[in-house]
Short mmCIF file of C-alpha atoms in Angstrom, two decimals:
data_model
loop_
_atom_site.label_atom_id
_atom_site.label_comp_id
_atom_site.label_asym_id
_atom_site.label_seq_id
_atom_site.Cartn_x
_atom_site.Cartn_y
_atom_site.Cartn_z
CA GLU A 280 48.98 -58.40 20.20
CA ASP A 281 47.00 -61.41 18.89
CA GLN A 282 45.65 -61.99 22.39
CA LYS A 283 44.47 -58.37 22.65
CA LEU A 284 42.76 -58.65 19.27
CA SER A 285 41.04 -61.85 20.35
CA THR A 286 39.77 -60.17 23.51
CA LYS A 287 38.40 -57.25 21.51
CA LYS A 288 36.59 -59.60 19.15
CA ILE A 289 34.74 -61.13 22.11
CA ASN A 290 33.66 -57.62 23.10
CA ILE A 291 31.91 -56.92 19.80
CA VAL A 292 28.16 -57.37 19.99
CA GLY A 293 25.58 -56.14 17.50
CA ILE A 294 23.83 -56.64 14.18
CA TYR A 295 24.98 -54.05 11.66
CA ASP A 296 28.37 -53.61 10.03
CA PRO A 297 29.69 -50.15 11.02
CA GLU A 298 31.18 -49.56 7.56
CA ASP A 299 27.74 -49.84 5.97
CA ASN A 300 26.66 -46.67 7.76
CA ASP A 301 29.96 -44.77 7.90
CA LEU A 302 30.39 -45.56 11.58
CA SER A 303 33.43 -46.71 13.53
CA ILE A 304 33.82 -49.99 15.36
CA GLU A 305 35.24 -47.89 18.22
CA MET A 306 32.27 -45.50 18.30
CA TRP A 307 31.47 -46.29 21.96
CA VAL A 308 34.96 -46.86 23.35
CA ASN A 309 35.56 -43.36 24.73
CA SER A 310 31.95 -42.65 25.73
CA ASP A 311 31.21 -41.93 29.40
CA GLY A 312 28.95 -44.66 30.77
CA THR A 313 27.34 -42.23 33.24
CA ASN A 314 26.01 -40.13 30.36
CA ILE A 315 24.97 -43.21 28.39
CA LEU A 316 22.89 -44.54 31.29
CA LYS A 317 21.22 -41.15 31.88
CA ILE A 318 20.27 -40.74 28.22
CA ILE A 319 18.95 -44.31 27.88
CA LYS A 320 16.88 -43.90 31.06
CA LYS A 321 15.14 -40.89 29.49
CA VAL A 322 14.69 -42.63 26.15
CA GLN A 323 12.97 -45.63 27.76
CA LYS A 324 10.24 -43.32 29.10
CA ILE A 325 9.25 -41.66 25.82
CA ASN A 326 7.80 -42.68 22.48
CA LEU A 327 10.32 -41.91 19.78
CA SER A 328 9.53 -41.01 16.19
CA ASP A 329 10.32 -43.57 13.50
CA ASP A 330 13.40 -41.60 12.46
CA ALA A 331 14.70 -41.35 16.03
CA THR A 332 14.08 -45.07 16.54
CA ALA A 333 16.04 -45.90 13.38
CA ILE A 334 18.96 -43.74 14.53
CA LEU A 335 19.03 -45.36 17.96
CA ASN A 336 18.84 -48.79 16.34
CA LEU A 337 22.01 -48.02 14.44
CA ALA A 338 23.71 -46.56 17.50
CA LEU A 339 22.94 -49.48 19.81
CA LEU A 340 22.95 -52.40 17.39
CA THR A 341 25.97 -51.63 15.22
CA ASN A 342 28.90 -53.97 15.88
CA SER A 343 31.29 -52.08 18.13
CA TYR A 344 33.58 -52.42 21.12
CA PHE A 345 32.13 -51.75 24.55
CA PRO A 346 32.54 -48.35 26.25
CA GLN A 347 35.30 -48.44 28.86
CA LYS A 348 34.40 -45.62 31.26
CA ASN A 349 31.88 -45.77 34.16
CA ILE A 350 29.96 -48.71 32.71
CA ASN A 351 30.62 -52.44 32.54
CA ASN A 352 29.91 -54.84 29.70
CA GLU A 353 26.90 -56.36 31.44
CA GLN A 354 25.24 -52.95 31.82
CA PHE A 355 25.85 -52.11 28.17
CA LEU A 356 24.44 -55.43 27.01
CA LYS A 357 21.37 -54.87 29.17
CA ILE A 358 20.82 -51.53 27.42
CA LYS A 359 20.76 -53.37 24.08
CA SER A 360 18.37 -56.06 25.36
CA ASP A 361 16.03 -53.56 27.03
CA TRP A 362 15.93 -51.50 23.84
CA LEU A 363 15.02 -54.53 21.73
CA ILE A 364 12.28 -55.49 24.19
CA LYS A 365 10.88 -51.95 24.26
CA GLN A 366 10.52 -51.99 20.47
CA GLN A 367 8.84 -55.42 20.40
CA ASN A 368 10.50 -56.00 17.04
CA PHE A 369 10.77 -59.78 17.11
CA ASN A 370 12.49 -60.07 13.75
CA LEU A 371 15.21 -57.78 15.09
CA ILE A 372 15.43 -59.78 18.33
CA GLU A 373 15.77 -63.00 16.35
CA THR A 374 18.51 -61.50 14.18
CA TYR A 375 20.36 -60.21 17.25
CA LEU A 376 20.27 -63.63 18.93
CA LYS A 377 21.37 -65.41 15.76
CA LYS A 378 24.29 -63.06 15.13
CA ASN A 379 25.51 -63.20 18.73
CA LYS A 380 25.30 -66.94 19.38
CA ASN A 381 28.04 -67.04 22.00
CA LEU A 382 26.72 -64.16 24.05
CA ASP A 383 26.20 -65.17 27.68
CA ASN A 384 24.04 -62.23 28.75
CA ARG A 385 20.92 -62.93 26.70
CA SER A 386 18.63 -64.94 28.99
CA ASN A 387 16.04 -62.17 29.42
CA LEU A 388 15.86 -61.60 25.68
CA ILE A 389 15.37 -65.30 24.94
CA LYS A 390 12.70 -65.59 27.65
CA TYR A 391 10.87 -62.60 26.25
CA TYR A 392 11.03 -64.04 22.74
CA VAL A 393 9.82 -67.57 23.56
CA ASP A 394 7.11 -66.38 25.96
CA TYR A 395 5.77 -63.95 23.37
CA TYR A 396 5.24 -66.66 20.76
CA LEU A 397 3.98 -69.24 23.26
CA SER A 398 1.44 -66.71 24.57
CA ARG A 399 0.20 -66.45 20.97
CA SER A 400 -0.07 -70.27 20.79
CA ASP A 401 2.80 -70.40 18.29
CA LEU A 402 5.00 -73.01 19.94
CA GLY A 403 6.74 -73.81 16.67
CA LYS A 404 7.99 -70.26 16.28
CA ALA A 405 9.07 -70.12 19.91
CA CYS A 406 11.09 -73.31 19.54
CA GLU A 407 12.78 -72.22 16.31
CA ILE A 408 15.15 -69.97 18.22
CA PHE A 409 16.83 -72.99 19.80
CA ASP A 410 18.01 -74.10 16.37
CA THR A 411 20.45 -71.19 16.44
CA ILE A 412 21.46 -71.35 20.10
CA ASN A 413 24.09 -74.05 20.31
CA ASN A 414 25.92 -73.31 23.53
CA LEU A 415 24.43 -74.08 26.94
CA ILE A 416 22.75 -71.22 28.78
CA ASN A 417 22.81 -71.23 32.56
CA ASP A 418 19.12 -70.53 32.99
CA ASN A 419 16.63 -73.14 34.20
CA TYR A 420 13.63 -71.65 32.41
CA ILE A 421 15.35 -71.61 29.02
CA SER A 422 16.70 -75.12 29.62
CA LYS A 423 13.21 -76.41 30.46
CA PHE A 424 11.77 -74.71 27.39
CA LYS A 425 14.40 -76.29 25.14
CA ILE A 426 13.72 -79.75 26.61
CA TYR A 427 10.01 -79.28 26.02
CA CYS A 428 10.64 -78.18 22.43
CA LEU A 429 12.60 -81.39 21.85
CA LEU A 430 9.71 -83.42 23.27
CA ASN A 431 7.30 -81.57 21.03
CA LEU A 432 9.43 -82.59 18.04
CA ASN A 433 9.43 -86.21 19.26
CA LYS A 434 13.18 -86.03 19.92
CA ASN A 435 12.74 -87.90 23.18
CA GLU A 436 16.27 -89.28 23.44
CA GLU A 437 17.79 -85.84 23.01
CA ALA A 438 15.30 -84.39 25.48
CA GLN A 439 16.24 -87.07 28.00
CA LEU A 440 19.93 -86.27 27.55
CA HIS A 441 19.37 -82.56 28.21
CA PHE A 442 17.16 -83.37 31.20
CA ASP A 443 19.81 -85.67 32.70
CA LEU A 444 22.49 -82.99 32.23
CA LEU A 445 20.25 -80.48 33.96
CA LYS A 446 19.67 -82.83 36.89
CA GLU A 447 23.41 -83.40 37.24
CA ILE A 448 23.98 -79.73 38.01
CA GLY A 449 21.35 -79.71 40.75
CA PHE A 450 18.13 -78.84 38.92
CA GLU A 451 14.97 -79.44 40.98
CA ASP A 452 11.46 -78.68 39.79
CA LYS A 453 8.84 -81.23 40.85
CA PHE A 454 6.13 -79.76 38.65
CA PHE A 455 8.25 -79.85 35.49
CA GLU A 456 9.58 -83.32 36.30
CA LYS A 457 6.02 -84.67 36.57
CA LYS A 458 5.12 -83.16 33.22
CA PHE A 459 8.36 -84.42 31.67
CA ASN A 460 7.72 -87.98 32.89
CA TYR A 461 4.15 -87.85 31.57
CA LEU A 462 5.18 -86.59 28.12
CA MET A 463 7.98 -89.15 27.95
CA GLY A 464 5.46 -91.90 28.72
CA TYR A 465 7.06 -92.90 32.03
CA ASP A 466 3.95 -91.94 33.99
CA THR A 467 0.45 -92.34 32.57
CA ASN A 468 -1.30 -90.60 35.46
CA ILE A 469 -2.68 -87.21 34.50
CA ASN A 470 -1.65 -84.50 36.92
CA VAL A 471 -4.42 -81.88 37.00
CA GLU A 472 -2.37 -79.38 39.00
CA ILE A 473 -2.29 -75.96 37.33
CA SER A 474 0.80 -73.84 37.79
CA GLU A 475 0.92 -70.11 37.05
CA GLU A 476 4.58 -69.91 38.06
CA SER A 477 5.55 -69.31 34.44
CA LEU A 478 3.91 -69.37 31.03
CA LEU A 479 5.64 -72.65 30.20
CA ASP A 480 4.28 -74.25 33.37
CA PHE A 481 0.80 -72.99 32.54
CA HIS A 482 1.04 -74.32 28.99
CA LEU A 483 2.17 -77.72 30.29
CA SER A 484 -0.80 -77.71 32.68
CA HIS A 485 -3.04 -77.22 29.67
CA ARG A 486 -1.34 -79.69 27.35
CA THR A 487 -1.32 -82.58 29.80
CA ASN A 488 -4.98 -82.27 30.84
CA LEU A 489 -7.70 -82.88 28.25
CA ASP A 490 -10.30 -81.46 30.65
CA PHE A 491 -8.31 -78.31 31.35
CA THR A 492 -10.29 -75.27 32.47
CA PHE A 493 -9.07 -72.08 34.06
CA GLU A 494 -10.79 -68.89 35.13
CA PRO A 495 -8.43 -65.91 35.10
CA ASN A 496 -8.89 -62.92 37.37
CA ILE A 497 -7.65 -59.38 37.68
CA ASN A 498 -4.33 -60.64 39.12
CA THR A 499 -3.63 -63.17 36.38
CA SER A 500 -0.49 -62.32 34.39
CA GLN A 501 -0.90 -60.69 30.99
CA LEU A 502 1.00 -63.53 29.33
CA ILE A 503 -1.48 -66.08 30.66
CA TRP A 504 -4.42 -63.89 29.62
CA LYS A 505 -2.99 -63.69 26.11
CA TYR A 506 -2.39 -67.44 26.04
CA LEU A 507 -5.98 -68.16 27.11
CA SER A 508 -7.29 -65.78 24.47
CA SER A 509 -5.19 -67.16 21.61
CA SER A 510 -6.01 -70.74 22.66
CA ASN A 511 -9.77 -70.05 22.80
CA LEU A 512 -9.85 -70.93 26.48
CA LEU A 513 -11.58 -67.82 27.78
CA GLU A 514 -15.11 -68.13 29.11
CA SER A 515 -17.78 -67.30 26.55
CA ILE A 516 -19.45 -63.91 26.96
CA ASP A 517 -22.81 -65.65 26.56
CA ILE A 518 -22.54 -67.43 29.91
CA ILE A 519 -21.06 -64.64 32.03
CA ASP A 520 -23.11 -63.98 35.16
CA LEU A 521 -24.36 -60.41 34.80
CA GLU A 522 -24.66 -60.06 38.56
CA ASP A 523 -20.95 -60.75 39.06
CA ALA A 524 -19.60 -57.19 39.08
CA ASP A 525 -16.00 -58.30 39.65
CA LYS A 526 -16.09 -60.54 36.60
CA ILE A 527 -17.62 -57.80 34.46
CA PHE A 528 -14.82 -55.45 35.50
CA THR A 529 -12.23 -58.15 34.76
CA ILE A 530 -13.65 -58.63 31.26
CA GLU A 531 -13.62 -54.88 30.63
CA LYS A 532 -9.96 -54.76 31.58
CA ALA A 533 -9.23 -57.86 29.48
CA THR A 534 -10.90 -56.17 26.50
CA HIS A 535 -8.75 -53.09 27.03
CA ASP A 536 -5.72 -55.40 26.95
CA LYS A 537 -7.09 -56.96 23.72
CA ASN A 538 -7.70 -60.40 25.18
CA TYR A 539 -11.43 -60.15 24.48
CA LYS A 540 -12.68 -58.52 21.29
CA GLU A 541 -14.57 -55.25 21.60
CA SER A 542 -17.49 -56.89 19.82
CA GLU A 543 -17.64 -59.47 22.61
CA LEU A 544 -17.75 -56.76 25.26
CA PHE A 545 -20.51 -54.98 23.34
CA ALA A 546 -22.40 -58.27 23.20
CA LEU A 547 -22.11 -58.46 26.97
CA TYR A 548 -23.49 -54.93 27.27
CA GLU A 549 -26.33 -55.94 24.93
CA ARG A 550 -27.32 -58.58 27.44
CA PHE A 551 -27.61 -55.86 30.08
CA ARG A 552 -29.77 -53.76 27.76
CA PHE A 553 -31.99 -56.71 26.96
CA ASN A 554 -32.67 -57.34 30.62
CA ILE A 555 -33.52 -53.66 31.22
CA ASN A 556 -35.96 -53.67 28.28
CA GLN A 557 -37.46 -56.86 29.57
CA LEU A 558 -37.89 -55.27 32.99
CA LEU A 559 -39.61 -52.22 31.48
CA THR A 560 -41.95 -54.48 29.52
CA VAL A 561 -42.92 -56.29 32.69
CA ARG A 562 -43.66 -52.96 34.41
CA ASP A 563 -45.79 -51.77 31.47
CA SER A 564 -47.70 -55.05 31.46
CA TYR A 565 -48.34 -54.70 35.18
CA LYS A 566 -49.77 -51.19 34.64
CA LEU A 567 -52.18 -52.53 32.01
CA LEU A 568 -53.34 -55.27 34.34
CA SER A 569 -54.05 -52.78 37.12
#
């Protein structure tokens, strides 16, 4: 009986205490997973009202046992993670991660969390989450991020230990290793290679090169666009070539995605208007001369 109770405890994942909202810890146990998946699929495609969102928050994030029919634990956990990501409520994500420290299936949620804050140039906030994640996570990206956070805090010995442990289990990433060696002081040569493989790689490309420049295009990931914008690395509107139609279109799209300010786009349009007025003035002057 004790063993069964222990197993059930492992299968409880959430934030809220069911008793606080007159709910049962077994609220999902007898639910049909087929119906759950169908309903969640529909929900993901629509914008819910605040009241509906609050209700679904309680339903998905209340501590409860997993449903047992036509759905496995991994699928149910993914529903919770996808719901948190859809809401973009980072305080809620942080609480969920802190209250479920031993949860294995959380890599995507952690990646989403750290990339969000890094893309906003808030490395400190991104790294804070590792203060609450004590157990090892079998994910190279998260492991690299944690090592970098330790380096950023000047905890070089601890960073080296984590790096060595990662290498022992077969980790290979030449780009990251070069950046690691540079930041540790083992290699003083600046590697100017820019990697867009991940946001962390891109950030490391920036941090380890004082002369870093990068020109994004229509295919550049939104995370990198946001990082460039928040780090003041985007090209100034004042020097954009007005004859480069592709670049103008790219800037219009970037403005729509809120990486350039609307006022900057209007300033770009003002440059077009100025040139047209100038052209008209030249034509009028020519008429007077003739």
